[in-house]
Amino acid sequence: MSENTKPEPGFNTRIVHSEYEAPEGFAAFSVGIHHASTVLFDNVATMRERSWLDKSSYTYGLHGTPTSFTLEARLAEIEKGEHCLLTPSGLAAITLVNMAFLQSGDHVLIPDNVYGPSRDQAEWLSRSFGISVSFYDPLIGAGIAALIEERTCLMWVEAPGSVSMEVPDVPAICAVAHARGVLVALDNTWSAGIAFAAFEHGVDIIMQALTKYQSGGSDVLMGAVITRDEALNARLQMAHMRLGFGVGMDDVYLVLRNLPTLQLRFNAHDQSARKIASWLASRPEISKVLHPTLPDCPGHDIWQRDFTGAGGLFSVLFDAKFSEEQTDRFVDSLKLFKLGYSWGGAHSLCIPYRIQHMRTNWPESGILVRFNIGLEDTQDLIADIQQALTMLN
Ligand SMILES: *Cc1c(COP(=O)(O)O)cnc(C)c1O
């Protein structure tokens, strides 16, 4: 072998540098799953020019690939927003908002019926990070004005609360907040972004647990934060980068795959849940059905005014004469309804909550049980509840 002959690359070099080109002339509806940590630059000048903040180009997989940018764009469109950032879970989306807009010394307002882990995070921020937190009555409406302090800079809203279902007056809360320069962030998971037009009702920042309806498969964990305002998005982007919130592209693909049926699934959950909720309202074992479309649900009139749908999640209060032992037996006797957290998938779920331990002031008596109505036939679900009710005694 002469010194001028190019040596054959070794096995490892060849396997690492194997040629791959995307097939030409290939068109399909599905979005390609682009995995990357390393993103390649043609030369140093391009590398230096590119900014990770600019979503028309790519710099590093943690900041996104064409797959995640596509999901972000579609979610922003669903919520009629402009910007979207994906997070590894719904709770991480809550973390992102808190980290982006709160610092030591600030004050945040949180509804007393907020998603449990969000409440726990707020208490942690208060204990360990010098942020002061007040929990407010979710039905407070414009009365929230009295709770705004000098350093209040963020207000959370959940519409409705995902266990006790009170529907807050979002426009009234937003009007007061904006008059005092306070941002309003909404956990809009219950309505999947399709039954409540949050930005049109005054909200500044929308948070979604995509884990629920957007995924629809009871498998993926993911969250999103959506905004209209450039400056708010810029704050969120910096926090997102500093927290290192990446998402897996296979998971992103699963959410993308299920988005086209989002509205159909949501409406099917909604129709079935309304029938089951009305049926439950007629049962003597149930004292209240906490479903926003029914008059027993606090804030029902606000739901009627502001919402265009309801989805599949609601709760009931059993008559106070039934003990926890009895209602646990009811839950354990269900066959089609499975016992587990989360919701928004095809399978019906049922879970009891010790609500009085979750709230500052819980005015009701009777055990609270929450239903997620899946996509099974409604009459089968009613029959299942009916047979389980006979097990109460
Ligand atoms: C599930 C849920 C979350 C959190 O989502 P994860 O992906 O499970 O972290 C936040 N808010 C509400 C209302 C939820 O139901």
CSV table of C-alpha atoms and ligand atoms in Angstrom, one decimal:
chain,number,residue,atom,x,y,z
A,1,MET,CA,0.0,0.0,0.0
A,2,SER,CA,1.6,3.3,-1.1
A,3,GLU,CA,1.6,6.2,1.2
A,4,ASN,CA,-0.8,8.1,-1.2
A,5,THR,CA,-3.6,5.6,-1.2
A,6,LYS,CA,-6.6,6.7,0.9
A,7,PRO,CA,-7.0,4.1,3.7
A,8,GLU,CA,-10.4,2.3,3.9
A,9,PRO,CA,-12.3,3.8,6.8
A,10,GLY,CA,-12.6,1.5,9.7
A,11,PHE,CA,-15.8,-0.4,10.7
A,12,ASN,CA,-16.7,2.1,13.4
A,13,THR,CA,-16.2,5.1,11.1
A,14,ARG,CA,-18.2,3.5,8.3
A,15,ILE,CA,-21.1,2.6,10.6
A,16,VAL,CA,-21.2,6.1,12.2
A,17,HIS,CA,-21.0,7.8,8.8
A,18,SER,CA,-23.4,5.6,6.9
A,19,GLU,CA,-25.2,7.5,4.2
A,20,TYR,CA,-28.8,8.4,4.7
A,21,GLU,CA,-31.0,10.6,2.6
A,22,ALA,CA,-34.7,11.1,3.1
A,23,PRO,CA,-36.6,9.4,0.2
A,24,GLU,CA,-37.3,11.8,-2.6
A,25,GLY,CA,-40.8,12.3,-3.8
A,26,PHE,CA,-42.2,10.8,-0.6
A,27,ALA,CA,-45.4,12.5,0.6
A,28,ALA,CA,-47.6,11.4,3.5
A,29,PHE,CA,-50.0,12.9,6.1
A,30,SER,CA,-47.9,11.8,9.0
A,31,VAL,CA,-45.3,14.1,10.4
A,32,GLY,CA,-41.7,12.7,10.4
A,33,ILE,CA,-40.3,11.8,13.8
A,34,HIS,CA,-37.1,13.8,13.9
A,35,HIS,CA,-34.8,12.7,16.7
A,36,ALA,CA,-31.8,14.8,17.5
A,37,SER,CA,-29.5,15.9,20.2
A,38,THR,CA,-26.9,17.1,17.7
A,39,VAL,CA,-28.1,19.3,14.9
A,40,LEU,CA,-25.5,19.8,12.2
A,41,PHE,CA,-24.3,23.2,10.8
A,42,ASP,CA,-22.8,23.6,7.4
A,43,ASN,CA,-20.0,25.8,8.6
A,44,VAL,CA,-18.9,27.9,11.6
A,45,ALA,CA,-20.5,31.0,10.2
A,46,THR,CA,-24.0,29.3,10.1
A,47,MET,CA,-23.4,27.9,13.6
A,48,ARG,CA,-22.7,31.4,14.9
A,49,GLU,CA,-25.6,33.0,13.1
A,50,ARG,CA,-28.3,30.7,14.4
A,51,SER,CA,-30.2,31.5,17.5
A,52,TRP,CA,-31.9,28.7,19.5
A,53,LEU,CA,-34.7,31.3,20.1
A,54,ASP,CA,-35.6,31.3,16.4
A,55,LYS,CA,-38.0,28.6,15.6
A,56,SER,CA,-37.5,28.8,11.9
A,57,SER,CA,-34.1,27.1,12.3
A,58,TYR,CA,-32.5,24.4,14.4
A,59,THR,CA,-29.6,24.5,16.8
A,60,TYR,CA,-29.8,21.7,19.4
A,61,GLY,CA,-32.4,18.9,19.9
A,62,LEU,CA,-33.3,20.1,23.4
A,63,HIS,CA,-34.8,23.3,21.8
A,64,GLY,CA,-36.8,21.3,19.3
A,65,THR,CA,-36.9,19.5,16.0
A,66,PRO,CA,-39.3,19.8,13.1
A,67,THR,CA,-41.5,17.3,14.9
A,68,SER,CA,-41.9,19.3,18.1
A,69,PHE,CA,-42.2,22.6,16.3
A,70,THR,CA,-45.1,21.2,14.3
A,71,LEU,CA,-46.9,20.1,17.4
A,72,GLU,CA,-46.3,23.5,19.0
A,73,ALA,CA,-47.7,25.3,16.0
A,74,ARG,CA,-50.8,23.1,15.9
A,75,LEU,CA,-51.5,23.5,19.7
A,76,ALA,CA,-51.1,27.3,19.4
A,77,GLU,CA,-53.6,27.2,16.5
A,78,ILE,CA,-56.2,25.2,18.6
A,79,GLU,CA,-56.0,27.8,21.4
A,80,LYS,CA,-56.0,30.7,19.0
A,81,GLY,CA,-52.6,31.7,20.3
A,82,GLU,CA,-49.3,32.6,18.7
A,83,HIS,CA,-46.6,30.8,20.7
A,84,CYS,CA,-46.3,27.4,22.3
A,85,LEU,CA,-43.7,25.5,24.3
A,86,LEU,CA,-43.8,21.8,25.1
A,87,THR,CA,-42.9,20.4,28.5
A,88,PRO,CA,-42.2,16.9,29.8
A,89,SER,CA,-45.6,16.8,31.7
A,90,GLY,CA,-48.5,19.0,32.5
A,91,LEU,CA,-47.0,19.6,35.9
A,92,ALA,CA,-43.8,20.7,34.2
A,93,ALA,CA,-45.8,23.3,32.2
A,94,ILE,CA,-47.1,24.7,35.6
A,95,THR,CA,-43.4,24.7,36.8
A,96,LEU,CA,-42.4,26.6,33.7
A,97,VAL,CA,-45.0,29.4,34.2
A,98,ASN,CA,-44.0,29.7,37.9
A,99,MET,CA,-40.3,29.8,37.2
A,100,ALA,CA,-40.7,32.3,34.3
A,101,PHE,CA,-42.8,34.8,36.1
A,102,LEU,CA,-42.1,34.5,39.9
A,103,GLN,CA,-39.0,35.4,41.8
A,104,SER,CA,-38.2,35.6,45.5
A,105,GLY,CA,-40.3,38.2,47.2
A,106,ASP,CA,-43.2,38.0,44.7
A,107,HIS,CA,-46.8,37.0,45.6
A,108,VAL,CA,-48.9,34.5,43.6
A,109,LEU,CA,-52.7,33.8,43.9
A,110,ILE,CA,-53.9,30.2,43.4
A,111,PRO,CA,-57.4,28.9,43.5
A,112,ASP,CA,-58.2,26.7,46.5
A,113,ASN,CA,-59.5,23.9,44.2
A,114,VAL,CA,-56.3,23.8,42.1
A,115,TYR,CA,-54.8,20.6,40.7
A,116,GLY,CA,-53.3,18.9,43.8
A,117,PRO,CA,-49.6,18.8,42.7
A,118,SER,CA,-49.8,22.4,41.6
A,119,ARG,CA,-50.9,23.3,45.2
A,120,ASP,CA,-48.0,21.3,46.6
A,121,GLN,CA,-45.6,23.0,44.2
A,122,ALA,CA,-46.9,26.4,45.4
A,123,GLU,CA,-46.4,25.5,49.0
A,124,TRP,CA,-42.8,24.4,48.1
A,125,LEU,CA,-42.2,27.7,46.4
A,126,SER,CA,-43.4,29.4,49.5
A,127,ARG,CA,-41.3,27.3,52.0
A,128,SER,CA,-38.1,27.1,50.0
A,129,PHE,CA,-37.9,29.9,47.5
A,130,GLY,CA,-39.3,33.0,49.3
A,131,ILE,CA,-42.4,33.4,47.1
A,132,SER,CA,-45.6,34.2,49.0
A,133,VAL,CA,-48.7,32.3,48.1
A,134,SER,CA,-52.4,32.8,48.8
A,135,PHE,CA,-55.1,30.4,48.0
A,136,TYR,CA,-58.5,32.0,47.0
A,137,ASP,CA,-62.1,30.8,46.8
A,138,PRO,CA,-62.5,29.7,43.2
A,139,LEU,CA,-65.9,31.4,43.1
A,140,ILE,CA,-64.5,34.8,44.2
A,141,GLY,CA,-64.9,36.5,40.9
A,142,ALA,CA,-64.1,40.3,40.9
A,143,GLY,CA,-63.7,40.0,44.7
A,144,ILE,CA,-60.1,38.8,44.0
A,145,ALA,CA,-59.3,42.5,43.9
A,146,ALA,CA,-59.1,42.5,47.7
A,147,LEU,CA,-56.4,39.8,47.7
A,148,ILE,CA,-54.0,41.6,45.3
A,149,GLU,CA,-50.8,42.8,47.1
A,150,GLU,CA,-48.0,45.1,46.1
A,151,ARG,CA,-45.9,42.2,44.9
A,152,THR,CA,-48.6,40.1,43.3
A,153,CYS,CA,-47.5,39.4,39.8
A,154,LEU,CA,-49.3,36.1,38.8
A,155,MET,CA,-52.7,34.7,39.3
A,156,TRP,CA,-53.6,31.1,38.5
A,157,VAL,CA,-57.1,30.0,37.4
A,158,GLU,CA,-58.4,26.5,36.8
A,159,ALA,CA,-61.7,26.3,34.8
A,160,PRO,CA,-63.3,24.3,36.3
A,161,GLY,CA,-61.3,22.8,39.2
A,162,SER,CA,-60.6,19.2,38.1
A,163,VAL,CA,-61.9,17.5,41.2
A,164,SER,CA,-64.6,19.7,42.7
A,165,MET,CA,-65.6,21.4,39.4
A,166,GLU,CA,-66.4,24.9,40.5
A,167,VAL,CA,-66.5,27.1,37.4
A,168,PRO,CA,-64.7,30.4,38.0
A,169,ASP,CA,-65.7,33.8,36.5
A,170,VAL,CA,-62.6,34.1,34.3
A,171,PRO,CA,-63.4,37.4,32.6
A,172,ALA,CA,-64.1,39.1,36.0
A,173,ILE,CA,-60.9,37.8,37.4
A,174,CYS,CA,-58.9,38.8,34.4
A,175,ALA,CA,-60.4,42.3,34.3
A,176,VAL,CA,-59.4,42.9,37.9
A,177,ALA,CA,-55.9,41.4,37.4
A,178,HIS,CA,-55.2,43.4,34.3
A,179,ALA,CA,-56.3,46.7,36.0
A,180,ARG,CA,-53.6,45.9,38.6
A,181,GLY,CA,-50.9,44.7,36.2
A,182,VAL,CA,-51.2,41.1,37.3
A,183,LEU,CA,-50.8,38.2,34.8
A,184,VAL,CA,-53.4,35.5,34.6
A,185,ALA,CA,-52.4,31.9,33.8
A,186,LEU,CA,-55.1,29.3,33.2
A,187,ASP,CA,-55.0,25.6,33.5
A,188,ASN,CA,-57.3,24.9,30.5
A,189,THR,CA,-56.9,21.1,30.5
A,190,TRP,CA,-60.5,20.3,31.3
A,191,SER,CA,-61.8,22.0,28.1
A,192,ALA,CA,-58.9,20.6,26.0
A,193,GLY,CA,-58.6,24.1,24.5
A,194,ILE,CA,-61.7,23.6,22.5
A,195,ALA,CA,-64.6,24.2,24.9
A,196,PHE,CA,-63.2,27.4,26.4
A,197,ALA,CA,-61.7,30.2,24.3
A,198,ALA,CA,-59.3,31.3,27.0
A,199,PHE,CA,-57.6,34.2,25.3
A,200,GLU,CA,-60.9,35.7,24.2
A,201,HIS,CA,-62.0,35.6,27.9
A,202,GLY,CA,-58.9,37.6,28.9
A,203,VAL,CA,-56.3,35.0,29.9
A,204,ASP,CA,-52.6,35.8,29.3
A,205,ILE,CA,-51.1,32.4,29.6
A,206,ILE,CA,-52.7,29.0,28.8
A,207,MET,CA,-51.3,25.8,30.3
A,208,GLN,CA,-52.4,22.4,29.0
A,209,ALA,CA,-51.8,18.8,30.3
A,210,LEU,CA,-51.5,17.2,26.9
A,211,THR,CA,-51.5,13.9,28.9
A,212,LYS,CA,-55.3,14.1,28.8
A,213,TYR,CA,-57.4,14.7,25.7
A,214,GLN,CA,-54.6,15.7,23.2
A,215,SER,CA,-52.9,12.4,23.8
A,216,GLY,CA,-56.1,10.5,24.4
A,217,GLY,CA,-54.2,7.3,24.8
A,218,SER,CA,-53.6,7.1,28.5
A,219,ASP,CA,-49.9,6.6,27.7
A,220,VAL,CA,-48.1,9.9,27.0
A,221,LEU,CA,-47.1,12.5,29.5
A,222,MET,CA,-46.6,16.0,28.1
A,223,GLY,CA,-47.6,19.6,28.7
A,224,ALA,CA,-47.8,22.9,26.9
A,225,VAL,CA,-47.7,26.6,27.6
A,226,ILE,CA,-49.4,28.8,25.0
A,227,THR,CA,-49.3,32.6,24.7
A,228,ARG,CA,-50.2,35.3,22.3
A,229,ASP,CA,-47.8,37.9,23.5
A,230,GLU,CA,-44.2,38.1,22.2
A,231,ALA,CA,-42.7,39.4,25.5
A,232,LEU,CA,-44.4,36.7,27.6
A,233,ASN,CA,-43.2,34.0,25.3
A,234,ALA,CA,-39.6,35.4,25.5
A,235,ARG,CA,-39.7,35.1,29.3
A,236,LEU,CA,-41.1,31.5,29.0
A,237,GLN,CA,-38.5,30.6,26.4
A,238,MET,CA,-35.6,31.6,28.7
A,239,ALA,CA,-37.0,29.7,31.6
A,240,HIS,CA,-37.7,26.7,29.4
A,241,MET,CA,-34.1,26.6,28.3
A,242,ARG,CA,-32.7,27.1,31.8
A,243,LEU,CA,-34.9,24.3,33.2
A,244,GLY,CA,-33.7,22.0,30.4
A,245,PHE,CA,-37.3,20.9,29.5
A,246,GLY,CA,-37.0,18.6,26.5
A,247,VAL,CA,-39.7,16.2,25.2
A,248,GLY,CA,-39.3,12.9,23.4
A,249,MET,CA,-40.1,13.0,19.7
A,250,ASP,CA,-41.8,9.6,19.8
A,251,ASP,CA,-44.2,11.0,22.4
A,252,VAL,CA,-44.6,14.2,20.3
A,253,TYR,CA,-45.5,12.0,17.4
A,254,LEU,CA,-48.2,10.1,19.4
A,255,VAL,CA,-49.9,13.4,20.3
A,256,LEU,CA,-49.7,14.7,16.7
A,257,ARG,CA,-51.2,11.4,15.6
A,258,ASN,CA,-54.3,11.9,17.8
A,259,LEU,CA,-54.9,15.6,17.3
A,260,PRO,CA,-57.1,15.3,14.2
A,261,THR,CA,-59.7,13.3,16.3
A,262,LEU,CA,-59.4,15.7,19.3
A,263,GLN,CA,-62.7,17.4,18.8
A,264,LEU,CA,-64.6,14.2,17.8
A,265,ARG,CA,-63.3,12.4,20.9
A,266,PHE,CA,-64.0,15.4,23.1
A,267,ASN,CA,-67.6,15.7,21.8
A,268,ALA,CA,-68.2,11.9,22.3
A,269,HIS,CA,-66.9,12.1,25.9
A,270,ASP,CA,-69.1,15.1,26.4
A,271,GLN,CA,-72.3,13.6,25.1
A,272,SER,CA,-71.9,10.4,27.1
A,273,ALA,CA,-70.9,12.2,30.3
A,274,ARG,CA,-73.9,14.5,30.2
A,275,LYS,CA,-76.3,11.4,29.9
A,276,ILE,CA,-74.5,9.6,32.8
A,277,ALA,CA,-74.4,12.8,34.9
A,278,SER,CA,-78.2,13.4,34.4
A,279,TRP,CA,-78.9,9.8,35.2
A,280,LEU,CA,-76.8,10.0,38.4
A,281,ALA,CA,-78.7,13.2,39.4
A,282,SER,CA,-81.9,11.1,39.5
A,283,ARG,CA,-80.4,8.5,41.8
A,284,PRO,CA,-81.3,8.6,45.5
A,285,GLU,CA,-77.7,7.5,46.5
A,286,ILE,CA,-76.3,10.7,45.0
A,287,SER,CA,-76.8,14.1,46.8
A,288,LYS,CA,-75.1,16.3,44.1
A,289,VAL,CA,-73.7,15.9,40.7
A,290,LEU,CA,-70.8,18.3,40.2
A,291,HIS,CA,-71.0,18.6,36.4
A,292,PRO,CA,-70.7,22.1,35.1
A,293,THR,CA,-73.7,21.6,32.7
A,294,LEU,CA,-76.0,20.8,35.7
A,295,PRO,CA,-77.4,23.4,38.1
A,296,ASP,CA,-76.0,21.7,41.3
A,297,CYS,CA,-72.5,22.6,40.1
A,298,PRO,CA,-71.2,25.8,41.6
A,299,GLY,CA,-70.6,28.2,38.7
A,300,HIS,CA,-73.0,26.5,36.4
A,301,ASP,CA,-74.4,29.8,35.1
A,302,ILE,CA,-70.8,30.9,34.3
A,303,TRP,CA,-70.3,27.7,32.4
A,304,GLN,CA,-73.4,28.4,30.4
A,305,ARG,CA,-72.2,31.9,29.6
A,306,ASP,CA,-68.6,31.2,28.7
A,307,PHE,CA,-68.2,27.6,27.6
A,308,THR,CA,-69.1,25.7,24.4
A,309,GLY,CA,-68.7,22.1,25.7
A,310,ALA,CA,-67.8,20.0,28.7
A,311,GLY,CA,-65.9,16.8,27.9
A,312,GLY,CA,-65.9,13.7,30.1
A,313,LEU,CA,-64.8,14.6,33.6
A,314,PHE,CA,-67.1,15.3,36.5
A,315,SER,CA,-67.7,14.3,40.1
A,316,VAL,CA,-70.5,13.3,42.4
A,317,LEU,CA,-71.2,13.6,46.1
A,318,PHE,CA,-72.8,10.6,47.7
A,319,ASP,CA,-75.5,11.0,50.3
A,320,ALA,CA,-73.9,11.8,53.6
A,321,LYS,CA,-75.5,8.6,55.1
A,322,PHE,CA,-72.9,6.5,53.2
A,323,SER,CA,-69.6,5.8,54.9
A,324,GLU,CA,-66.3,5.8,53.1
A,325,GLU,CA,-66.2,2.1,53.5
A,326,GLN,CA,-69.5,1.9,51.5
A,327,THR,CA,-68.4,4.2,48.7
A,328,ASP,CA,-65.1,2.4,48.5
A,329,ARG,CA,-67.1,-0.8,47.9
A,330,PHE,CA,-69.0,1.0,45.2
A,331,VAL,CA,-65.8,2.0,43.4
A,332,ASP,CA,-64.3,-1.5,43.9
A,333,SER,CA,-67.5,-3.1,42.4
A,334,LEU,CA,-67.3,-1.2,39.1
A,335,LYS,CA,-66.2,-3.4,36.3
A,336,LEU,CA,-65.9,-1.2,33.2
A,337,PHE,CA,-64.8,1.8,35.1
A,338,LYS,CA,-61.2,1.2,36.2
A,339,LEU,CA,-59.4,2.7,39.2
A,340,GLY,CA,-56.6,5.1,38.3
A,341,TYR,CA,-55.4,8.7,38.0
A,342,SER,CA,-55.5,10.9,35.0
A,343,TRP,CA,-58.3,11.1,32.4
A,344,GLY,CA,-59.0,11.9,28.7
A,345,GLY,CA,-58.4,8.5,27.3
A,346,ALA,CA,-60.8,5.9,25.8
A,347,HIS,CA,-61.3,4.0,29.0
A,348,SER,CA,-63.6,5.1,31.8
A,349,LEU,CA,-62.1,5.7,35.2
A,350,CYS,CA,-63.5,6.3,38.6
A,351,ILE,CA,-61.6,7.5,41.7
A,352,PRO,CA,-62.6,8.7,45.2
A,353,TYR,CA,-61.1,11.8,46.7
A,354,ARG,CA,-60.7,12.8,50.4
A,355,ILE,CA,-61.7,16.3,49.3
A,356,GLN,CA,-62.0,17.8,52.8
A,357,HIS,CA,-58.2,17.2,53.3
A,358,MET,CA,-57.4,18.9,50.0
A,359,ARG,CA,-59.2,22.2,50.7
A,360,THR,CA,-59.0,25.1,53.1
A,361,ASN,CA,-62.8,25.3,53.4
A,362,TRP,CA,-64.9,22.5,52.0
A,363,PRO,CA,-68.6,23.2,52.6
A,364,GLU,CA,-70.1,19.9,51.5
A,365,SER,CA,-70.7,16.6,53.3
A,366,GLY,CA,-70.7,13.2,51.6
A,367,ILE,CA,-67.9,11.3,49.9
A,368,LEU,CA,-66.7,12.8,46.6
A,369,VAL,CA,-66.1,10.4,43.7
A,370,ARG,CA,-64.8,11.5,40.3
A,371,PHE,CA,-65.7,9.9,37.0
A,372,ASN,CA,-63.8,10.1,33.7
A,373,ILE,CA,-66.3,9.0,31.0
A,374,GLY,CA,-64.4,7.1,28.2
A,375,LEU,CA,-65.6,6.1,24.8
A,376,GLU,CA,-67.5,2.9,25.7
A,377,ASP,CA,-71.3,2.7,25.0
A,378,THR,CA,-73.1,4.9,27.4
A,379,GLN,CA,-75.8,2.3,28.4
A,380,ASP,CA,-73.1,-0.1,29.4
A,381,LEU,CA,-71.5,2.5,31.6
A,382,ILE,CA,-74.8,3.3,33.2
A,383,ALA,CA,-75.5,-0.4,33.8
A,384,ASP,CA,-72.1,-0.8,35.4
A,385,ILE,CA,-72.7,2.1,37.8
A,386,GLN,CA,-76.2,0.8,38.5
A,387,GLN,CA,-74.9,-2.7,39.6
A,388,ALA,CA,-72.1,-1.1,41.7
A,389,LEU,CA,-74.7,1.2,43.5
A,390,THR,CA,-76.5,-2.0,44.7
A,391,MET,CA,-73.2,-2.9,46.5
A,392,LEU,CA,-73.3,0.2,48.7
A,393,ASN,CA,-75.5,-1.6,51.3
B,1,LIG,C1,-53.3,15.9,34.8
B,1,LIG,C2,-53.4,17.4,35.1
B,1,LIG,C3,-52.2,18.2,35.2
B,1,LIG,C4,-50.8,17.6,35.1
B,1,LIG,O1,-50.6,16.8,34.0
B,1,LIG,P1,-49.4,15.7,34.1
B,1,LIG,O2,-49.0,15.5,32.7
B,1,LIG,O3,-50.0,14.5,34.7
B,1,LIG,O4,-48.3,16.2,34.9
B,1,LIG,C5,-52.4,19.5,35.4
B,1,LIG,N1,-53.6,20.0,35.6
B,1,LIG,C6,-54.7,19.3,35.5
B,1,LIG,C7,-56.1,20.0,35.6
B,1,LIG,C8,-54.7,18.0,35.2
B,1,LIG,O5,-55.8,17.2,35.2
